[in-house]
Structure formats: C-alpha cells, structure tokens
Amino acid sequence: MSGVYGANHQGSAATLALTGSMLIGAADVRGSAGEVRGVNPATGEQLEPAYGLGDQSAVDRAVSLAWQAFPVYRATSLAARSAFLTTVADNIDALGDTLVARVVAETGIPDPRVRGELARTTNQLRLFASVVADGRWLGARLDTPDPDRAPLPKPDLRQRKIPLGPVAVFSASNFPLAFSVAGGDTASALAAGAPVVVKAHSAHPGTSELVGRAIRAAVAEHGLPEGTFSLLFGDGRNLGTALVKHPRIAAVGFTGSRSGGLALVAAAASRPVPIPVYAEMSSVNPVILLPGVLAEQGAELGTAFVTSLTTSAGQLCTNPGLVFALGDADAFVAAAGAAIGAAPGAAMLNANIQQSYVEGTDRLAGAGNVTEVAAGGVDATIGACGQARLFATDGDTFLANHALQEEVFGAASLVVRVADVAQLEQILDTLEGQLTATVHAAAADQDTAAALLPRLELIAGRVLFGGWPTGVEVGHAVVHGGPFPATSTPATTSVGTLAIERWLRPVAYQNVPDALLPDELRAANPLGVPRLRDGAAE
Amino acid sequence: MSGVYGANHQGSAATLALTGSMLIGAADVRGSAGEVRGVNPATGEQLEPAYGLGDQSAVDRAVSLAWQAFPVYRATSLAARSAFLTTVADNIDALGDTLVARVVAETGIPDPRVRGELARTTNQLRLFASVVADGRWLGARLDTPDPDRAPLPKPDLRQRKIPLGPVAVFSASNFPLAFSVAGGDTASALAAGAPVVVKAHSAHPGTSELVGRAIRAAVAEHGLPEGTFSLLFGDGRNLGTALVKHPRIAAVGFTGSRSGGLALVAAAASRPVPIPVYAEMSSVNPVILLPGVLAEQGAELGTAFVTSLTTSAGQLCTNPGLVFALGDADAFVAAAGAAIGAAPGAAMLNANIQQSYVEGTDRLAGAGNVTEVAAGGVDATIGACGQARLFATDGDTFLANHALQEEVFGAASLVVRVADVAQLEQILDTLEGQLTATVHAAAADQDTAAALLPRLELIAGRVLFGGWPTGVEVGHAVVHGGPFPATSTPATTSVGTLAIERWLRPVAYQNVPDALLPDELRAANPLGVPRLRDGAAE
C-alpha cells in the first residue's frame, strides 16, 4: 500500500480537509447552482462545509474529460487496471476513522455497521481487481477458420468484450460506501475499462468527497488520464438529467427509488441515441413460512424476522417487507410483535426518508382489514427517528388491494395469513418483481417447497431457503437484481462479479492479422486468459 | 430423421397444402381482420391462398398458450430440448423443393441463394441444439460456503440462468428463412427454454406457414405443450403492438427497419412492466480503403465491391453502403463504375421496398456535390426491379450533410473521397452505430490500419480486415449487432451462439438443499455442464 493516501497521511488535516468542491478530473471545481450540506439526522446539525452544486457546464467538463480518457483507460493492461483498483481500495481503507466518523455524522448509521460496509466496499474493489486480472470477463472466443470450405471459405472470427464508453453512476443514500462513490457500480465500471462520472448523493456529500479524493489519488498515482474519474454534486432533476443526456455517456448505474430510477430510464430512452440504465429500485422481498416450520419454530422465526427487519432501521433494499404465513402463525406473530415492541427508535438516513416512512406506515395502518400488531419505541432525542411497525392481514385482503405490496422503505412489514397453497400461488402470480424471495420449510414442508421454488425464481433474482434476505454476499454467484420493478434490466446484477457485464459489449474481428489483434485474441494467448475455441474451453 | 414431415411425406399434398390460417398452438385459426397474400415481385402475380389477419383475440390465445407452456417447456432436459431443435431442423429440411419454390415465388430471391439460406437456417437450429446440450449457456456458478466465517457465516450461493418468459419474434422480409419463422431469434429463444410467438412477415406468408407447420409438427412429435410455438399473421401496427404489449410476453426479437424497430421499442417501454426489445435495424457498413491497397489493387477491389453490393439486389443488412477512400481512388471508382454499369436489374423483395429504394437513391442523386458514377440495368419484365447505382462525393460534403449516412436499402452505395487520415477520423467520430466496419490495407498501410481498429470497434459490432461485410458466418465468435441504430441493444448479437443470452437472466440460490436445486447446480453435477466454482472453471 502506498500513495498520497498511504498510512503516513492517515487523518492528516492537509490531506483530508473537505473543500465543498466537485472533483472534475484533477481540478477542484466549486459549483454555483446552489448549495447543499450534510445534515446529522440524529441531531439535525448542519455539517461543514457547504457543497456547491454543479450545472450543465460541470457535466460537460467531466464527461468531456471522461471521453478523452476513454481510449487510454480502456487500453490499460489487465495488470495495470487491476493494480489501480487495488490502490483505490487501499486509499479508501487508509481514510480509516476519519471516513467512518464522517459517515456516521452524515447518515446516522451506527459505527459498527459503517466499518462493516467500509470493509465490504474495499473488498469489493479488490474482488474486481482479481476479476480484471483473470480476464474471463473478456469473453474471448475464437472460431477456427477453414479456407478450403466450399462453397465459401470459413473466415477467421474472434470475439471479445469492450467497454461501452464513459459511465454515469448515481449514488444511493442507504449505503454511503458500498452503493456510492466507490461502490459496486463504480468498481465494476472501472473494472470494465469505462471512465466513471459519479453524481454524489446529497445526503452524504462529505463522505463522497473523501472517497472521491481517494479515487482521484489512485488515478494520479497510476498515471491514468484525469478524466478516468470525476465526482459531481447537483440536483438530480437538473444535473442528473443533463448527465444521462450527455451524448458521450454510454450507460448509467443507479440505486434508489422507483420514481428516481424511472425518471433516468425515461431520460435515457428519449436521447437521440438511447443508452441502457441499470436501475435497482424497489423490492418488498416476500418471505414464505410454510405450516411445518411455523409449527416447529414459529416463535424463533418471529424473533429472527424482526432482527432482519430492523437492521439499519429497515433501510435496506432486501428488507423483508412482506411475510406470507401458511398454517398456524400465532406463535410467529406473537414473538414478532413482542420483538417489535421492544425495538428502540432508530435514526433514519434523513428527514425526507423518515417523512416518507411515516406516510407509508400510516397508509398501511389505515388500510381496510389491516391490523397493527405492534409498534416499536420512539426516541424523542433523535430528529429523524424511525419507529418499527408490524401489520397483519389475510390473503383475500392482500389480493384485493394492490397497494399493500408497495414498498415502504424502513422497518415496517406486513404479515399475510394465507388460506392455503392455492391462494399463495394466486398471490405469487400477482406479485411484482423482487430482488429476493425466501421460503422457510421444515421436513414436512419439503414437497410444497420444491413445488414453490420454480415459481419464486420467476419473480426474484435471488431465492433463499431459510434465513433472511438482508445481507448480500459479494461474490461470483450472487444476484442482486430481478424482474421489474426490482430493476429496470432483469438480465443483470448490481452486486457480484457478473455486474461487470453491464458495461460491456461483444465485438467480432474477422480476418484481422495476428499482429493487429488485441492481445487476448492473439494465437499465442500471451495474457493466458480463459478462451473458448469453437465453443469449448481452449 | 422422422416425424410427420419426414422423407416419406415430402411434398405430399395432404401435408403441405397451404391453408391461409394462423397456427395457434395445435389449432388452425383463420383470422378475420383483413387478408394478405404473397405477391411474386418479379411478375406481380397474387399467390394463393389468402391469409386471414389476426386481432387481439389471436394474440391473447397464442400468448395464453405460451404462458401455459412456459413452466413445462423450460423444464425440459437439455437432451430433450436439443432433440426437439434437431427435429425442427429435420422437418424444415424435409420440405425441400416445395419450400424453395414457395420462397422464390414470394420473394424473387434466386433459387441458389434460397437453398443456401435454407441450409444456413437448419444448420443454425442444429448449432443451437448442440449449444443446449453442452449447457455452458446456463452460466452455472457456485461459491463455496464457509459456515465458520466471522462475523457472519458465508452462505451457499449458486447461480444459473433461466429464460425470461414467452418471446415475441418479428420476422424480417429479406431473409425469409434465416431471419424469419425459424430463424435465429426463434432458434435461440427456443434453445433458451422460451416459448415463441412469431408474427409472420406479410411479404412471405406461404413460406411462413410451411415453416410454422414444420415447427408445430416437431412440438407434437416431442410431446411438448402446444403453446411452445404459435404463428400469427397480422398488421404490425395493430397485432404487432398488441403482441409486444401483452403482459405475458417477456422479450421481443425484431429484424427490420429503423422505424419499425423503434415503434416496438416505444411500445415495450410504455408497458406497465417494460420488457427488452432486441431490434436489429439500420446499418450502412462503412468500408475504408487505405492508400496503399488502393494503389496496389484498386481495380480488383472495385469489382469485388460491386459483387458484394449487388448480392441479393443489395437487400442485406450488411450491404456496403459507404466507402471511404484515401489516396488515389480513380482505378477503384472506374472499375466499380464499370461493374455497376454491367449489373442487370434484379427483382427486389416487394413493391414497397422497391419504392423506398427509388426514393432513397433519388435523394442521393439530388444531393449537393454528389455525383452519380454509374447505374446498372433495368429489366422492364420485372415488376419490382432494383437498379444498382453508385454515387461519389468528397469528405467535406459528407461531413456537412448528415443525411448522406442514412441507409438506402438496396444496391446503392456512396464512395467518399477522403482528404486524409485526420478527416477520416473526423468522419468516424460522426458516424452512427454499425453492424460492421471494414478496412482494406496493404503492407504500407499497416500502421494506419492498426491505429484505426480501436476506432472502428467503437462504432461496429464486427470489424473486418479485408473482404466485404456481406455474408455472416453463424458460429460462436460472430457478432451481428452493434451500437444504436444498428441495434437497440448493443450488448447483444442476433446471430451466433451468444444470441441465446438475450432471452436469459441469472438467478441465485442461497442455502437451497441439494435435493431441491436444479440439476446443473447440484453438488454431483449430474449433467456434467461447465461450471465456475469461486470464479474459476470447476
């Protein structure tokens, strides 16, 4: 580990002083289209410094630099790009306590979870460093030519994947590190060879600047073009739309609300040249409890459920917002209700989110045939306090009221007492697309569970047998995606190594001389990357 | 080879009589929303029978059957699905001369090219049969769990790809077999486990019915649900839009015009649940001739160019519609002009296409600073006769007039005399996305060619060194795709084995017991499919 963010500089005032500027390539640029500050959601305190918001000129400058950087950055060797990603991780780790403290102040997320998220973020960057070096992501394919084939010779065709172009990344509020400036979208796009322009989330601008400077330092340390990375602050509707509409932006990554994601999708589709938007948006993550498991472990499940539900004040995209219980759910509901009742009030990420949560839970409370099982504590010393709430209804009511499946972002959930498997299947048929679907089954439930799995995989990107959907493992086999509206593009994932494919497209080379081919397609395979020849592993 | 379309039945009137009906699952359904007939473009003759056009009720019936078929068809074993695709190929081959004669009559395409396209179509089905059996397309990934990991156990995560759901396929006019009822879209979707509803192209309804019956016979022979395949006739604006908007359709394949493709993209985006449209639309396939190769082989290149340009009356999506010549292009232009002058008039696919071609070439002829180098023959005995035409201009004019890069579908091309490499780079920067880009280079041009290749791959899905873009090899390494407007989804291909990925999405399974996992993810790998464990080949 080395560089300007190395251990010697950790926490030094000179390096870590926040400026309130955007980072456009190597330049600090102060926006003049208004200001935003971080706010401590627990205390309401306005944090220093104020961040100047950018406008079209900031977008133009950042994207123009990204476009200039593109041919150079995408031509970096696998080894060089991998080393760059590792340095980004090292530089962020080196921020240490300074970064953790700023995240806590700006988001109200407890210190231990922030440290866990920090480790996840830099591990994710290192995972992509290993993915880049391995080269499987290039999708190298070679078809053996046959010059003597009749009636026409078979040409020499070779295929690899190249990056689409500069990528715009929109940060999420609920993971200020792992789905933000250096989160999965940025890591996978940089791994793919795409320069990145991040629009920071206004709820954690200081965190964004710290992380942004760590990336910029890595860019400089590795001698990469300054436009490889830029960080903008601005209003989503104005600066965000301008970024998506810029003709040199080739793809967009987004994690956030359904309305926000759909606005970007619409903006991208209305361009003269439409581009893909990978938006991860809305999910209520149904959990199915079958009769056998409810009878055997109803109370334990109720307690474990509330632990998952109230993690991070429920502000997780994989939060279990819907429970379908078959059979006798009394012990489960009683235990869950007791746990909810004992849950203390917790700081939500910001006042807007807390306001939406109150409105959403009040809608649930007021819905016909929906009863409130229990409510958690409220802490009057917390400004944007979230109160856990648990509701219950029956299957008929759920089927009759589509609004009951809308996401309420926070620690609220709805237990639906389902009449039988036939009604459950009817419910599954009406459910919107989800990030996850979970089934709990005891030995007596195995046949039912086996019959359900093919239905669950049609509505979700990740199917769990037992356990709870919160906690997304970052690896090769994970899928954090799913049918609309969980995402705008169900054939992808925003977490895990497969996420790199979002920023790539295949190109075929026909009869190109060996000396002019990219290294990964040359006869000698000098990079030693995994390849397919005539459809089989080489 | 066997089945109702086996050799014993070849050409029998009972089997091959055309009915004019839609094939909705196992039923013949006569549409009542108007009629269409095949027309011999060479003679203007109206062909029997008339085809009744379907309406919303036909769409509802076909898609409902497809949705019922989906869980059964996607659960077929790799071996069973592979055998089904092989039978489809066998049944189409067995149609033999009957099919070829009908294609010739409906499209004016010469007998030898029809036979070549027939072989390509059934070879493509057999290639996908081998792809299915191999199982690599499943994308099986396993991450090793670690129950002892601290602070949290690492779960057992496994990933595979499943089909999106029933697929709508829109046939193209210019490949009545290879991009039509049993073309690449249908073959790849059936391979992926997706039922298919085809909207036939109105220009070759009899061909469509013959091929549709061959597929239906294979469905029956293999005991598959009838909804695995349906064939509809109808108006694109009405029946086509209804098909794309049906809530049970999960994805769309299309090959055709830019306006037609964009209409489907807009319809799909306006659904409550948007779906992907894989539209292959518009390309002029630039060919770059560098000074050295022009000096060495200008005349030979001119002749070869016109052979490529006039193939199939120029009605190929990879037709070389733009030539950028650096250096002395006189010999090239003279030879090309002579070859054009000697090119006989040829039947175009239908009167609409011929009319658009006349309008497009007349626009070119009337454009400022564009000269007509040569025109080919006209055959007054052919109704929809296409006349080859060659135009020329200079780089400044091309840069000043964006309309000069619009596709003119037919045997017309524009030679642009480019001032120097700098101007060529300027031109490449303004070019729209393309299916192909070709560079011809002699030994003296190698450095220029090497510098150009990274630019060409940014605008095209297939980059050729020498040769001509017409003729698309069907294999593992080919890409028939490219940036917008060549396609609506640049990260895919509509030809070659990678095309299967358009109909798939990944699903992750977390802590699912071995007995409940799909076979390809079970510990013992009973299917023996290629898998990744912890990111490396197992």
mmCIF file of N, CA, C and O in Angstrom, chain B residues 259-311:
data_model
loop_
_atom_site.group_PDB
_atom_site.id
_atom_site.type_symbol
_atom_site.label_atom_id
_atom_site.label_comp_id
_atom_site.label_asym_id
_atom_site.label_seq_id
_atom_site.Cartn_x
_atom_site.Cartn_y
_atom_site.Cartn_z
ATOM 1 N N SER B 259 -37.624 2.490 -38.358
ATOM 2 C CA SER B 259 -38.908 2.992 -37.857
ATOM 3 C C SER B 259 -39.709 1.863 -37.218
ATOM 4 O O SER B 259 -40.323 2.044 -36.167
ATOM 5 N N GLY B 260 -39.699 0.691 -37.836
ATOM 6 C CA GLY B 260 -40.428 -0.438 -37.261
ATOM 7 C C GLY B 260 -39.850 -0.861 -35.923
ATOM 8 O O GLY B 260 -40.584 -1.091 -34.956
ATOM 9 N N GLY B 261 -38.531 -0.926 -35.849
ATOM 10 C CA GLY B 261 -37.888 -1.309 -34.594
ATOM 11 C C GLY B 261 -38.149 -0.312 -33.486
ATOM 12 O O GLY B 261 -38.474 -0.685 -32.354
ATOM 13 N N LEU B 262 -38.048 0.968 -33.817
ATOM 14 C CA LEU B 262 -38.242 1.986 -32.784
ATOM 15 C C LEU B 262 -39.685 2.010 -32.296
ATOM 16 O O LEU B 262 -39.945 2.305 -31.122
ATOM 17 N N ALA B 263 -40.637 1.684 -33.173
ATOM 18 C CA ALA B 263 -42.036 1.621 -32.734
ATOM 19 C C ALA B 263 -42.218 0.512 -31.703
ATOM 20 O O ALA B 263 -42.919 0.691 -30.696
ATOM 21 N N LEU B 264 -41.569 -0.620 -31.925
ATOM 22 C CA LEU B 264 -41.680 -1.710 -30.948
ATOM 23 C C LEU B 264 -40.971 -1.352 -29.643
ATOM 24 O O LEU B 264 -41.451 -1.671 -28.548
ATOM 25 N N VAL B 265 -39.813 -0.701 -29.757
ATOM 26 C CA VAL B 265 -39.095 -0.275 -28.549
ATOM 27 C C VAL B 265 -39.984 0.656 -27.720
ATOM 28 O O VAL B 265 -40.090 0.514 -26.494
ATOM 29 N N ALA B 266 -40.643 1.594 -28.389
ATOM 30 C CA ALA B 266 -41.510 2.541 -27.670
ATOM 31 C C ALA B 266 -42.694 1.816 -27.042
ATOM 32 O O ALA B 266 -43.070 2.104 -25.902
ATOM 33 N N ALA B 267 -43.283 0.872 -27.760
ATOM 34 C CA ALA B 267 -44.417 0.128 -27.204
ATOM 35 C C ALA B 267 -43.989 -0.665 -25.976
ATOM 36 O O ALA B 267 -44.699 -0.704 -24.965
ATOM 37 N N ALA B 268 -42.830 -1.282 -26.044
ATOM 38 C CA ALA B 268 -42.345 -2.087 -24.916
ATOM 39 C C ALA B 268 -42.027 -1.209 -23.715
ATOM 40 O O ALA B 268 -42.266 -1.598 -22.569
ATOM 41 N N ALA B 269 -41.485 -0.019 -23.968
ATOM 42 C CA ALA B 269 -41.113 0.874 -22.871
ATOM 43 C C ALA B 269 -42.333 1.469 -22.192
ATOM 44 O O ALA B 269 -42.261 1.861 -21.026
ATOM 45 N N SER B 270 -43.453 1.527 -22.891
ATOM 46 C CA SER B 270 -44.656 2.142 -22.321
ATOM 47 C C SER B 270 -45.526 1.134 -21.578
ATOM 48 O O SER B 270 -46.568 1.501 -21.043
ATOM 49 N N ARG B 271 -45.119 -0.116 -21.542
ATOM 50 C CA ARG B 271 -45.871 -1.109 -20.766
ATOM 51 C C ARG B 271 -45.769 -0.810 -19.263
ATOM 52 O O ARG B 271 -44.775 -0.239 -18.826
ATOM 53 N N PRO B 272 -46.764 -1.258 -18.480
ATOM 54 C CA PRO B 272 -46.603 -1.164 -17.015
ATOM 55 C C PRO B 272 -45.326 -1.864 -16.559
ATOM 56 O O PRO B 272 -44.623 -1.363 -15.690
ATOM 57 N N VAL B 273 -45.041 -3.012 -17.139
ATOM 58 C CA VAL B 273 -43.767 -3.692 -16.910
ATOM 59 C C VAL B 273 -42.990 -3.667 -18.224
ATOM 60 O O VAL B 273 -43.277 -4.436 -19.139
ATOM 61 N N PRO B 274 -42.010 -2.756 -18.349
ATOM 62 C CA PRO B 274 -41.245 -2.682 -19.607
ATOM 63 C C PRO B 274 -40.477 -3.976 -19.854
ATOM 64 O O PRO B 274 -40.107 -4.680 -18.911
ATOM 65 N N ILE B 275 -40.257 -4.307 -21.119
ATOM 66 C CA ILE B 275 -39.505 -5.519 -21.474
ATOM 67 C C ILE B 275 -38.461 -5.171 -22.517
ATOM 68 O O ILE B 275 -38.577 -4.166 -23.216
ATOM 69 N N PRO B 276 -37.415 -5.982 -22.633
ATOM 70 C CA PRO B 276 -36.391 -5.692 -23.635
ATOM 71 C C PRO B 276 -36.864 -6.015 -25.056
ATOM 72 O O PRO B 276 -37.563 -6.993 -25.283
ATOM 73 N N VAL B 277 -36.462 -5.153 -25.982
ATOM 74 C CA VAL B 277 -36.674 -5.392 -27.415
ATOM 75 C C VAL B 277 -35.304 -5.465 -28.067
ATOM 76 O O VAL B 277 -34.531 -4.500 -28.002
ATOM 77 N N TYR B 278 -35.007 -6.612 -28.650
ATOM 78 C CA TYR B 278 -33.751 -6.783 -29.367
ATOM 79 C C TYR B 278 -34.031 -6.543 -30.841
ATOM 80 O O TYR B 278 -34.465 -7.444 -31.554
ATOM 81 N N ALA B 279 -33.817 -5.301 -31.254
ATOM 82 C CA ALA B 279 -34.139 -4.907 -32.631
ATOM 83 C C ALA B 279 -32.856 -4.684 -33.407
ATOM 84 O O ALA B 279 -31.996 -3.907 -32.989
ATOM 85 N N GLU B 280 -32.751 -5.372 -34.534
ATOM 86 C CA GLU B 280 -31.627 -5.143 -35.447
ATOM 87 C C GLU B 280 -32.195 -4.328 -36.593
ATOM 88 O O GLU B 280 -33.135 -4.760 -37.256
ATOM 89 N N MET B 281 -31.653 -3.125 -36.798
ATOM 90 C CA MET B 281 -32.376 -2.141 -37.595
ATOM 91 C C MET B 281 -31.648 -1.602 -38.813
ATOM 92 O O MET B 281 -31.969 -1.930 -39.942
ATOM 93 N N SER B 282 -30.634 -0.806 -38.614
ATOM 94 C CA SER B 282 -30.150 0.035 -39.706
ATOM 95 C C SER B 282 -28.636 0.113 -39.685
ATOM 96 O O SER B 282 -28.035 0.376 -38.653
ATOM 97 N N SER B 283 -28.020 -0.112 -40.834
ATOM 98 C CA SER B 283 -26.565 -0.067 -40.895
ATOM 99 C C SER B 283 -26.136 0.217 -42.319
ATOM 100 O O SER B 283 -26.743 -0.287 -43.267
ATOM 101 N N VAL B 284 -25.104 1.044 -42.499
ATOM 102 C CA VAL B 284 -24.577 1.290 -43.847
ATOM 103 C C VAL B 284 -23.198 0.671 -44.032
ATOM 104 O O VAL B 284 -22.631 0.723 -45.119
ATOM 105 N N ASN B 285 -22.625 0.102 -42.973
ATOM 106 C CA ASN B 285 -21.451 -0.769 -43.090
ATOM 107 C C ASN B 285 -20.272 -0.137 -43.841
ATOM 108 O O ASN B 285 -19.910 -0.554 -44.941
ATOM 109 N N PRO B 286 -19.677 0.876 -43.242
ATOM 110 C CA PRO B 286 -18.584 1.582 -43.903
ATOM 111 C C PRO B 286 -17.403 0.675 -44.233
ATOM 112 O O PRO B 286 -17.040 -0.194 -43.451
ATOM 113 N N VAL B 287 -16.825 0.914 -45.405
ATOM 114 C CA VAL B 287 -15.608 0.218 -45.847
ATOM 115 C C VAL B 287 -14.548 1.278 -46.092
ATOM 116 O O VAL B 287 -14.800 2.261 -46.797
ATOM 117 N N ILE B 288 -13.390 1.080 -45.476
ATOM 118 C CA ILE B 288 -12.303 2.045 -45.608
ATOM 119 C C ILE B 288 -11.217 1.451 -46.495
ATOM 120 O O ILE B 288 -10.746 0.335 -46.250
ATOM 121 N N LEU B 289 -10.837 2.200 -47.524
ATOM 122 C CA LEU B 289 -9.769 1.757 -48.430
ATOM 123 C C LEU B 289 -8.572 2.677 -48.231
ATOM 124 O O LEU B 289 -8.660 3.889 -48.495
ATOM 125 N N LEU B 290 -7.476 2.139 -47.754
ATOM 126 C CA LEU B 290 -6.298 2.951 -47.452
ATOM 127 C C LEU B 290 -5.438 3.135 -48.717
ATOM 128 O O LEU B 290 -5.579 2.380 -49.686
ATOM 129 N N PRO B 291 -4.563 4.133 -48.725
ATOM 130 C CA PRO B 291 -3.866 4.499 -49.979
ATOM 131 C C PRO B 291 -3.052 3.358 -50.585
ATOM 132 O O PRO B 291 -3.066 3.175 -51.813
ATOM 133 N N GLY B 292 -2.374 2.606 -49.765
ATOM 134 C CA GLY B 292 -1.518 1.553 -50.312
ATOM 135 C C GLY B 292 -2.314 0.498 -51.058
ATOM 136 O O GLY B 292 -1.955 0.090 -52.173
ATOM 137 N N VAL B 293 -3.391 0.059 -50.460
ATOM 138 C CA VAL B 293 -4.180 -1.004 -51.083
ATOM 139 C C VAL B 293 -4.926 -0.481 -52.308
ATOM 140 O O VAL B 293 -5.093 -1.198 -53.302
ATOM 141 N N LEU B 294 -5.277 0.801 -52.275
ATOM 142 C CA LEU B 294 -5.913 1.384 -53.467
ATOM 143 C C LEU B 294 -4.931 1.428 -54.629
ATOM 144 O O LEU B 294 -5.307 1.163 -55.781
ATOM 145 N N ALA B 295 -3.681 1.751 -54.318
ATOM 146 C CA ALA B 295 -2.678 1.818 -55.378
ATOM 147 C C ALA B 295 -2.373 0.433 -55.934
ATOM 148 O O ALA B 295 -2.216 0.255 -57.139
ATOM 149 N N GLU B 296 -2.326 -0.554 -55.044
ATOM 150 C CA GLU B 296 -1.943 -1.901 -55.479
ATOM 151 C C GLU B 296 -3.074 -2.645 -56.169
ATOM 152 O O GLU B 296 -2.854 -3.428 -57.087
ATOM 153 N N GLN B 297 -4.305 -2.494 -55.648
ATOM 154 C CA GLN B 297 -5.403 -3.360 -56.094
ATOM 155 C C GLN B 297 -6.691 -2.595 -56.362
ATOM 156 O O GLN B 297 -7.780 -3.158 -56.212
ATOM 157 N N GLY B 298 -6.589 -1.326 -56.686
ATOM 158 C CA GLY B 298 -7.795 -0.501 -56.818
ATOM 159 C C GLY B 298 -8.843 -1.124 -57.729
ATOM 160 O O GLY B 298 -10.029 -1.207 -57.377
ATOM 161 N N ALA B 299 -8.423 -1.583 -58.901
ATOM 162 C CA ALA B 299 -9.397 -2.109 -59.870
ATOM 163 C C ALA B 299 -10.041 -3.389 -59.352
ATOM 164 O O ALA B 299 -11.269 -3.565 -59.415
ATOM 165 N N GLU B 300 -9.221 -4.311 -58.812
ATOM 166 C CA GLU B 300 -9.781 -5.575 -58.294
ATOM 167 C C GLU B 300 -10.774 -5.291 -57.169
ATOM 168 O O GLU B 300 -11.829 -5.932 -57.072
ATOM 169 N N LEU B 301 -10.412 -4.345 -56.307
ATOM 170 C CA LEU B 301 -11.317 -4.010 -55.200
ATOM 171 C C LEU B 301 -12.636 -3.451 -55.718
ATOM 172 O O LEU B 301 -13.701 -3.752 -55.171
ATOM 173 N N GLY B 302 -12.560 -2.655 -56.750
ATOM 174 C CA GLY B 302 -13.784 -2.066 -57.312
ATOM 175 C C GLY B 302 -14.735 -3.138 -57.801
ATOM 176 O O GLY B 302 -15.957 -3.081 -57.552
ATOM 177 N N THR B 303 -14.192 -4.139 -58.460
ATOM 178 C CA THR B 303 -15.038 -5.234 -58.970
ATOM 179 C C THR B 303 -15.610 -6.061 -57.827
ATOM 180 O O THR B 303 -16.810 -6.380 -57.814
ATOM 181 N N ALA B 304 -14.752 -6.402 -56.864
ATOM 182 C CA ALA B 304 -15.210 -7.222 -55.728
ATOM 183 C C ALA B 304 -16.259 -6.478 -54.909
ATOM 184 O O ALA B 304 -17.236 -7.071 -54.418
ATOM 185 N N PHE B 305 -16.053 -5.182 -54.758
ATOM 186 C CA PHE B 305 -17.011 -4.353 -54.019
ATOM 187 C C PHE B 305 -18.403 -4.455 -54.649
ATOM 188 O O PHE B 305 -19.407 -4.648 -53.940
ATOM 189 N N VAL B 306 -18.481 -4.363 -55.955
ATOM 190 C CA VAL B 306 -19.794 -4.378 -56.605
ATOM 191 C C VAL B 306 -20.438 -5.768 -56.508
ATOM 192 O O VAL B 306 -21.666 -5.877 -56.401
ATOM 193 N N THR B 307 -19.624 -6.809 -56.501
ATOM 194 C CA THR B 307 -20.178 -8.153 -56.286
ATOM 195 C C THR B 307 -20.880 -8.213 -54.926
ATOM 196 O O THR B 307 -22.002 -8.721 -54.797
ATOM 197 N N SER B 308 -20.222 -7.679 -53.881
ATOM 198 C CA SER B 308 -20.829 -7.652 -52.547
ATOM 199 C C SER B 308 -22.067 -6.750 -52.538
ATOM 200 O O SER B 308 -23.114 -7.113 -52.005
ATOM 201 N N LEU B 309 -21.946 -5.588 -53.179
ATOM 202 C CA LEU B 309 -23.022 -4.594 -53.147
ATOM 203 C C LEU B 309 -24.298 -5.097 -53.810
ATOM 204 O O LEU B 309 -25.404 -4.802 -53.354
ATOM 205 N N THR B 310 -24.153 -5.849 -54.883
ATOM 206 C CA THR B 310 -25.334 -6.229 -55.667
ATOM 207 C C THR B 310 -25.893 -7.605 -55.282
ATOM 208 O O THR B 310 -26.915 -8.024 -55.822
ATOM 209 N N THR B 311 -25.238 -8.295 -54.358
ATOM 210 C CA THR B 311 -25.768 -9.576 -53.892
ATOM 211 C C THR B 311 -27.179 -9.376 -53.334
ATOM 212 O O THR B 311 -27.413 -8.449 -52.554
#
